[in-house]
PDB file of C-alpha atoms in Angstrom:
ATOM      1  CA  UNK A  12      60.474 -87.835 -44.217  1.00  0.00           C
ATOM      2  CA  UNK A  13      62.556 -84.902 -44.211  1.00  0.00           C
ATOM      3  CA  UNK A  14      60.837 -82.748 -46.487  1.00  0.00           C
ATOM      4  CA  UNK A  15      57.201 -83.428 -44.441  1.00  0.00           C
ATOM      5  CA  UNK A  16      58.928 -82.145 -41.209  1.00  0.00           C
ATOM      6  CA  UNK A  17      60.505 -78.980 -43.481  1.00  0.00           C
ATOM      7  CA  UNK A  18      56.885 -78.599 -44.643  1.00  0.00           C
ATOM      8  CA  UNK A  19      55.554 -78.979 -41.099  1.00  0.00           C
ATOM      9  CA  UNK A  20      57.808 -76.199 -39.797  1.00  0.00           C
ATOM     10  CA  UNK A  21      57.052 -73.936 -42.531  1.00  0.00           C
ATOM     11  CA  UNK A  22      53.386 -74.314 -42.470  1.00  0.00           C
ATOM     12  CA  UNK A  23      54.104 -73.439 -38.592  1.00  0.00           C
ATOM     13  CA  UNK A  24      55.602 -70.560 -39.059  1.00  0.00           C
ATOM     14  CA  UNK A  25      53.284 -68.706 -42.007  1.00  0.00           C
ATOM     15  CA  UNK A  26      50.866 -69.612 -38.970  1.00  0.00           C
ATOM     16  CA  UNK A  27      52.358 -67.492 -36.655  1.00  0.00           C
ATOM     17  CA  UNK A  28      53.936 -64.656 -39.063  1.00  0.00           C
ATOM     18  CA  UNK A  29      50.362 -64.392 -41.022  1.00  0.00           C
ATOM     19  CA  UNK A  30      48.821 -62.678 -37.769  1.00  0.00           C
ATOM     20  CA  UNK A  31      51.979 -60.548 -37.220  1.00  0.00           C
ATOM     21  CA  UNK A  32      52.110 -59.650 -41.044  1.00  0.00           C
ATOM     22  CA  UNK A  33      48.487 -58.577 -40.977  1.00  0.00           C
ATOM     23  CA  UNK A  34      48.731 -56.138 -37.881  1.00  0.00           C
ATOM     24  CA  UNK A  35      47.379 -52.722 -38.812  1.00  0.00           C
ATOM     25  CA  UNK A  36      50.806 -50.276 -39.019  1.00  0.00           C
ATOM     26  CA  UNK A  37      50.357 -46.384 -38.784  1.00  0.00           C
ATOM     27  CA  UNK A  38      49.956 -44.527 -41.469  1.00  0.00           C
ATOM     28  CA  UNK A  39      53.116 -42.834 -42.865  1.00  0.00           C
ATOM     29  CA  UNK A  40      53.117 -39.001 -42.811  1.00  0.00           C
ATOM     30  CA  UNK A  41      54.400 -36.579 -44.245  1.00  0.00           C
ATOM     31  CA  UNK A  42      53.152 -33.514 -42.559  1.00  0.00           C
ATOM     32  CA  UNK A  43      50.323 -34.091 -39.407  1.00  0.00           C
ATOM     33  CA  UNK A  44      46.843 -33.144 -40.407  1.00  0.00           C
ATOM     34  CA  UNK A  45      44.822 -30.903 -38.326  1.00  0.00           C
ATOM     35  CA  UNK A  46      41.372 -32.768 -36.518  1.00  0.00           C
ATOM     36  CA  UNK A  47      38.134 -30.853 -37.879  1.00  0.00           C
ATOM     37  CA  UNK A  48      34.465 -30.487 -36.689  1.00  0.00           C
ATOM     38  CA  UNK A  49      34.175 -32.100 -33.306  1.00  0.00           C
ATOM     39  CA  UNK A  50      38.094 -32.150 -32.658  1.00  0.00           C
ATOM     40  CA  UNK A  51      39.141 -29.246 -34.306  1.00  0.00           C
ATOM     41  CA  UNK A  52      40.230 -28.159 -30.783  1.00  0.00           C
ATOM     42  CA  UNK A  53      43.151 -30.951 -30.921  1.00  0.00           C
ATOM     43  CA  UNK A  54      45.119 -28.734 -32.902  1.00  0.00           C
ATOM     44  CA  UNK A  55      45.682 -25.909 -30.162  1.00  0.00           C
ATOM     45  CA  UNK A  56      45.914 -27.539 -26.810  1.00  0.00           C
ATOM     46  CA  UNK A  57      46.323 -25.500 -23.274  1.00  0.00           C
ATOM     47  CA  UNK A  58      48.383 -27.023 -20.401  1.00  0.00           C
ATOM     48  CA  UNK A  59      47.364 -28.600 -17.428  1.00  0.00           C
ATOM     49  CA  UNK A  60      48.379 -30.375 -14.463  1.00  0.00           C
ATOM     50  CA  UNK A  61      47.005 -33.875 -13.833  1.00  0.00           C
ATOM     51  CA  UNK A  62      45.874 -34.191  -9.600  1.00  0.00           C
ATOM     52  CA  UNK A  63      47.671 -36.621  -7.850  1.00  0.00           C
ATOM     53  CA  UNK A  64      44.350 -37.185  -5.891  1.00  0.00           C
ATOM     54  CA  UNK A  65      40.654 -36.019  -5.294  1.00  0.00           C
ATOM     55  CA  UNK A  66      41.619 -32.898  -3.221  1.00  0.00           C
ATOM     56  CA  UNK A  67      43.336 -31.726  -6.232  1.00  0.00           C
ATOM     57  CA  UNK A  68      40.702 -32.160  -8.756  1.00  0.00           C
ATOM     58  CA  UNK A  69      39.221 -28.294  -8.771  1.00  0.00           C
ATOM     59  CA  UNK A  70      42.492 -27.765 -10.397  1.00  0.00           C
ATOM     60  CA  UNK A  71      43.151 -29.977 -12.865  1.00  0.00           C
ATOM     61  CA  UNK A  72      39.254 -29.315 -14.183  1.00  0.00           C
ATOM     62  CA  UNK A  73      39.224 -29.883 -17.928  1.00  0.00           C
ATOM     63  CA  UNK A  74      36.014 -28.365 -19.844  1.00  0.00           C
ATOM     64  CA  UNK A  75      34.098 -30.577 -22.420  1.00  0.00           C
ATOM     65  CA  UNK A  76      35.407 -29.122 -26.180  1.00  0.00           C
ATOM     66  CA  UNK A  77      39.171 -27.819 -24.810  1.00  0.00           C
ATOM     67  CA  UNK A  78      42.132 -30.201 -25.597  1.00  0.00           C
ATOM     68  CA  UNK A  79      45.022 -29.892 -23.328  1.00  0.00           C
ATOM     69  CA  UNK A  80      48.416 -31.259 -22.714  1.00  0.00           C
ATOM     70  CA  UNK A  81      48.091 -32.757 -18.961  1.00  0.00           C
ATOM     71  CA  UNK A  82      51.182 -33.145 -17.387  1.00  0.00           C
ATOM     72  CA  UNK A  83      51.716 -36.344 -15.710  1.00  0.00           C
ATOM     73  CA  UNK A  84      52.968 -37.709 -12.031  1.00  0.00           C
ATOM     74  CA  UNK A  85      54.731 -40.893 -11.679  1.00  0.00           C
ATOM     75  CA  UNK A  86      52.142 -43.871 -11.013  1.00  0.00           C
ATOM     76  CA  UNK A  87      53.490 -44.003  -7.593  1.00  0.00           C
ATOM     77  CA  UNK A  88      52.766 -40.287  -6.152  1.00  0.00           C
ATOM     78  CA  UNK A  89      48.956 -41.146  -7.854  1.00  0.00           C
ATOM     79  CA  UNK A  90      46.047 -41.629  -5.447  1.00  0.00           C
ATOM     80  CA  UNK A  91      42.984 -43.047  -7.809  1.00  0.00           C
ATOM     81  CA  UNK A  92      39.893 -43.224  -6.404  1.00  0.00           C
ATOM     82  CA  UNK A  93      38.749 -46.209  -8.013  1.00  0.00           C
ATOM     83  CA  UNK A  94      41.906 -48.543  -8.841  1.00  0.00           C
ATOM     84  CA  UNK A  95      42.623 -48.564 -12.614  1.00  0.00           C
ATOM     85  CA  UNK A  96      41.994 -52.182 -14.375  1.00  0.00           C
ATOM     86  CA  UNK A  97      45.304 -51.398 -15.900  1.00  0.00           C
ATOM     87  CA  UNK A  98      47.490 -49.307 -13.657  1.00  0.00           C
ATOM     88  CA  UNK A  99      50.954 -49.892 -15.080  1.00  0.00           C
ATOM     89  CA  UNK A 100      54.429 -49.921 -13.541  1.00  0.00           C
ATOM     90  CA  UNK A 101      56.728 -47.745 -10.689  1.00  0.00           C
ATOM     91  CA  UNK A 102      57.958 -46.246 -14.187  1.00  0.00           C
ATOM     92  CA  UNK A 103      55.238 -45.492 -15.880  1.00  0.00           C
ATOM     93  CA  UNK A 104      52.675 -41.859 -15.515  1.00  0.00           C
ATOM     94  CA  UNK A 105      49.266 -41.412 -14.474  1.00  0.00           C
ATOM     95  CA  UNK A 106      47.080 -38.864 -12.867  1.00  0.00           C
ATOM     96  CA  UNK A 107      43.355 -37.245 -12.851  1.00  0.00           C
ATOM     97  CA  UNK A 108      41.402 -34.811 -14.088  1.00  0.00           C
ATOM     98  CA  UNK A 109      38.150 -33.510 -13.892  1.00  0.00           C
ATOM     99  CA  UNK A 110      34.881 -33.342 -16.582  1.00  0.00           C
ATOM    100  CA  UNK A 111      32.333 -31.476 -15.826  1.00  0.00           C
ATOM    101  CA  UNK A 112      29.474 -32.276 -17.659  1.00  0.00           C
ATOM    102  CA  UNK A 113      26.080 -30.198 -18.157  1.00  0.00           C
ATOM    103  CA  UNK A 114      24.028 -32.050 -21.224  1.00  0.00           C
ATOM    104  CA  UNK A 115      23.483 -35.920 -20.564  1.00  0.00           C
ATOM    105  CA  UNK A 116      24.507 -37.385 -24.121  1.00  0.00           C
ATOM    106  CA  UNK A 117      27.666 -39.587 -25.604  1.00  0.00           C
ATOM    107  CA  UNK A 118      31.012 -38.142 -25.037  1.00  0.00           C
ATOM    108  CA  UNK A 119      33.724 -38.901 -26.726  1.00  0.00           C
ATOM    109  CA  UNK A 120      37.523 -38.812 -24.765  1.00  0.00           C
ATOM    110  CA  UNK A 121      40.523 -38.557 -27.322  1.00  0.00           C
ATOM    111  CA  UNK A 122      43.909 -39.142 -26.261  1.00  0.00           C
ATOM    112  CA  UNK A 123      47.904 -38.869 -27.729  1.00  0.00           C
ATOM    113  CA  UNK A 124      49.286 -41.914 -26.843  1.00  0.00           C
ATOM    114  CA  UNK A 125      47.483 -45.586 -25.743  1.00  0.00           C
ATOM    115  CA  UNK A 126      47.588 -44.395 -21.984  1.00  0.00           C
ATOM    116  CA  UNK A 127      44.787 -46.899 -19.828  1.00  0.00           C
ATOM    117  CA  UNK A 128      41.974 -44.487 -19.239  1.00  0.00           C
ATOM    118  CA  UNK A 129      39.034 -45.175 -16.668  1.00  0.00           C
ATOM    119  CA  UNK A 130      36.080 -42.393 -16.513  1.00  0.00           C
ATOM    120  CA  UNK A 131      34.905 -42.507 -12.312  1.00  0.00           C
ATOM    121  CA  UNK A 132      31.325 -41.213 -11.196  1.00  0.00           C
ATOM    122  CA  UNK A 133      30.453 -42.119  -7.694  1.00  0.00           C
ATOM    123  CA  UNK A 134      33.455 -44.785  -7.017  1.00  0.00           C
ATOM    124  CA  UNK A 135      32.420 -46.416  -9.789  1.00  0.00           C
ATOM    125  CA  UNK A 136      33.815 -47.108 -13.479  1.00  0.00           C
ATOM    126  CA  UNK A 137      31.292 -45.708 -16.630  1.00  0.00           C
ATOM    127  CA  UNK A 138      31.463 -48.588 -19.115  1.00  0.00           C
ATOM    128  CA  UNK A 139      32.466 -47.241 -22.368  1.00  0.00           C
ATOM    129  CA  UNK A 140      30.333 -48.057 -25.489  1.00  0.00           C
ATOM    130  CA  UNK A 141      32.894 -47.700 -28.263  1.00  0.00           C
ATOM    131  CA  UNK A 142      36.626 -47.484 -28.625  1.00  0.00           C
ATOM    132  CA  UNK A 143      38.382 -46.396 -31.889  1.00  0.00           C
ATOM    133  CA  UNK A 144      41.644 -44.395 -33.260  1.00  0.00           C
ATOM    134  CA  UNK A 145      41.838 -41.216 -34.495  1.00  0.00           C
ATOM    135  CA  UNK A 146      41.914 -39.345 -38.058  1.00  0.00           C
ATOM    136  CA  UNK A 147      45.118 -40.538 -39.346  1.00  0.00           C
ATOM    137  CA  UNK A 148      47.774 -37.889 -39.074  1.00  0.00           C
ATOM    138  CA  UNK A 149      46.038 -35.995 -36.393  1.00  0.00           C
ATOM    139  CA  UNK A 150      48.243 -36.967 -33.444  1.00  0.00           C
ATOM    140  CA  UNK A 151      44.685 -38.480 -31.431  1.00  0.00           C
ATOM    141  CA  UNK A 152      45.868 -42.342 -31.057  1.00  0.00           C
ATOM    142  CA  UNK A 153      42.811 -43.180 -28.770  1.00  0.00           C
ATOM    143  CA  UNK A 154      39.394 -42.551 -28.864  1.00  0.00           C
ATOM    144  CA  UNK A 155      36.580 -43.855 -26.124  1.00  0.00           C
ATOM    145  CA  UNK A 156      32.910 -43.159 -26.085  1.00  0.00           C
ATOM    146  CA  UNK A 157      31.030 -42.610 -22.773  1.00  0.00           C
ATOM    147  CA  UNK A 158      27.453 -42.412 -21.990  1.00  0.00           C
ATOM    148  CA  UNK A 159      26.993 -39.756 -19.455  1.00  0.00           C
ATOM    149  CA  UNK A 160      24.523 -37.769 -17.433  1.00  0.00           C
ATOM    150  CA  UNK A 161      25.630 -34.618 -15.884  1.00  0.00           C
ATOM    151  CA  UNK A 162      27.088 -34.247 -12.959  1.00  0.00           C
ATOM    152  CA  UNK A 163      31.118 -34.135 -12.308  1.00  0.00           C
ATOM    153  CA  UNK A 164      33.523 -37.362 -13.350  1.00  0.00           C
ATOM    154  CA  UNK A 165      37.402 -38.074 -12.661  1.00  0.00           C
ATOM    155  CA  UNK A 166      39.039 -39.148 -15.567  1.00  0.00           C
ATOM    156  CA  UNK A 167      42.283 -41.748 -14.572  1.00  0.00           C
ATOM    157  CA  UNK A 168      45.218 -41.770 -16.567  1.00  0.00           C
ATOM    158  CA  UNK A 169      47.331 -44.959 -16.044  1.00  0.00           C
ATOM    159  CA  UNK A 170      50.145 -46.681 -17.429  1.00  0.00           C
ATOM    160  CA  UNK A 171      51.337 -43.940 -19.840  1.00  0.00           C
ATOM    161  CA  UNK A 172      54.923 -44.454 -21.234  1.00  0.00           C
ATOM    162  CA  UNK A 173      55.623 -40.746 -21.298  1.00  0.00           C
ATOM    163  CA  UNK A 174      55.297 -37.522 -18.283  1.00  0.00           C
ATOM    164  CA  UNK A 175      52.077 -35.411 -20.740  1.00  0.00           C
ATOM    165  CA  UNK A 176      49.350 -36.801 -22.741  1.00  0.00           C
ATOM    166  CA  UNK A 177      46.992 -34.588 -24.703  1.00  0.00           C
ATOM    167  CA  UNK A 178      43.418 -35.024 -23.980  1.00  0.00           C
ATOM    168  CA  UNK A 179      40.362 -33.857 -25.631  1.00  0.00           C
ATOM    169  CA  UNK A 180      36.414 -34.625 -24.407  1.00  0.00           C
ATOM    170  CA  UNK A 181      33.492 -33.678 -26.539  1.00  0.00           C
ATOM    171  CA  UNK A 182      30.082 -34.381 -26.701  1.00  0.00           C
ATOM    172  CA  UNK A 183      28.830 -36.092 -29.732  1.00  0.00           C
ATOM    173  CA  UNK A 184      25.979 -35.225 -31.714  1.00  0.00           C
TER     174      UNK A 184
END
């Protein structure tokens, strides 16, 4: 009887520690790789300062095709217009920015870290259509598709562990 319950408890465990084992880890690298074509602009960022609400906007615009490095308020001091589905803590950073867009197509929004990100027209949220990472050793951990027309859009940063994230939009082909 002993040995079924040792089997048991082993057969729990590769259970739980097969899921675990199988989680997709980073790539290791030795030197980081430069983004071409579409997000060959990744590789020399400007800076910018994230709004802490709509009346800032104008100056935190960010133009389809430049990356920047937004700096980041603390989620507190941040005023979203639309209330992000995953705002994160009193410690974590956040802010907007604005897209102005001129061609209706599919945009793509690339991002540093795994910061929540919600793209606002009109008080409301654009569904994405596709989520994905970035070329490995490029530094772009997040990548979300958006189907837009043009007109202007406030892009929400939430729940980002650190005070900067760099942030690229482009329009696909």
């Amino acid at each position: 009887m002993k040995g079924f319950r040792v089997g048991c408890v082993l057969l729990a465990l590769m259970a739980v520690a097969g899921p675990v084992l199988a989680q997709e880890r980073p790539p290791v690298c030795a030197a980081p790789v430069a983004p071409t074509g579409d997000l060959a602009a990744w590789a020399s960022p400007g800076d910018r300062a994230a709004a802490a609400d709509m009346t800032g906007l104008p100056a935190a615009t960010l133009a389809i095709g430049e990356a920047a490095r937004v700096k980041l308020l603390p989620t507190p001091a941040v005023r979203y217009p639309l209330r992000p589905e995953k705002p994160g803590g009193s410690v974590s950073f956040g802010g907007l920015v604005r897209l102005h867009v001129t061609t209706p197509g599919t945009y793509r929004v690339a991002l540093g870290s795994g910061a929540w990100i919600d793209l606002v027209a009109g008080g409301e949220a654009v569904v994405s259509t596709a989520h994905g990472h970035g070329p490995d050793c490029s530094g772009i951990r997040k990548m979300v598709d958006f189907p837009l027309e043009t007109g202007d859009y406030t892009l929400q940063f939430a729940a980002n562990g650190a005070d900067a994230i760099t942030v690229l939009a482009v329009k696909l082909p």
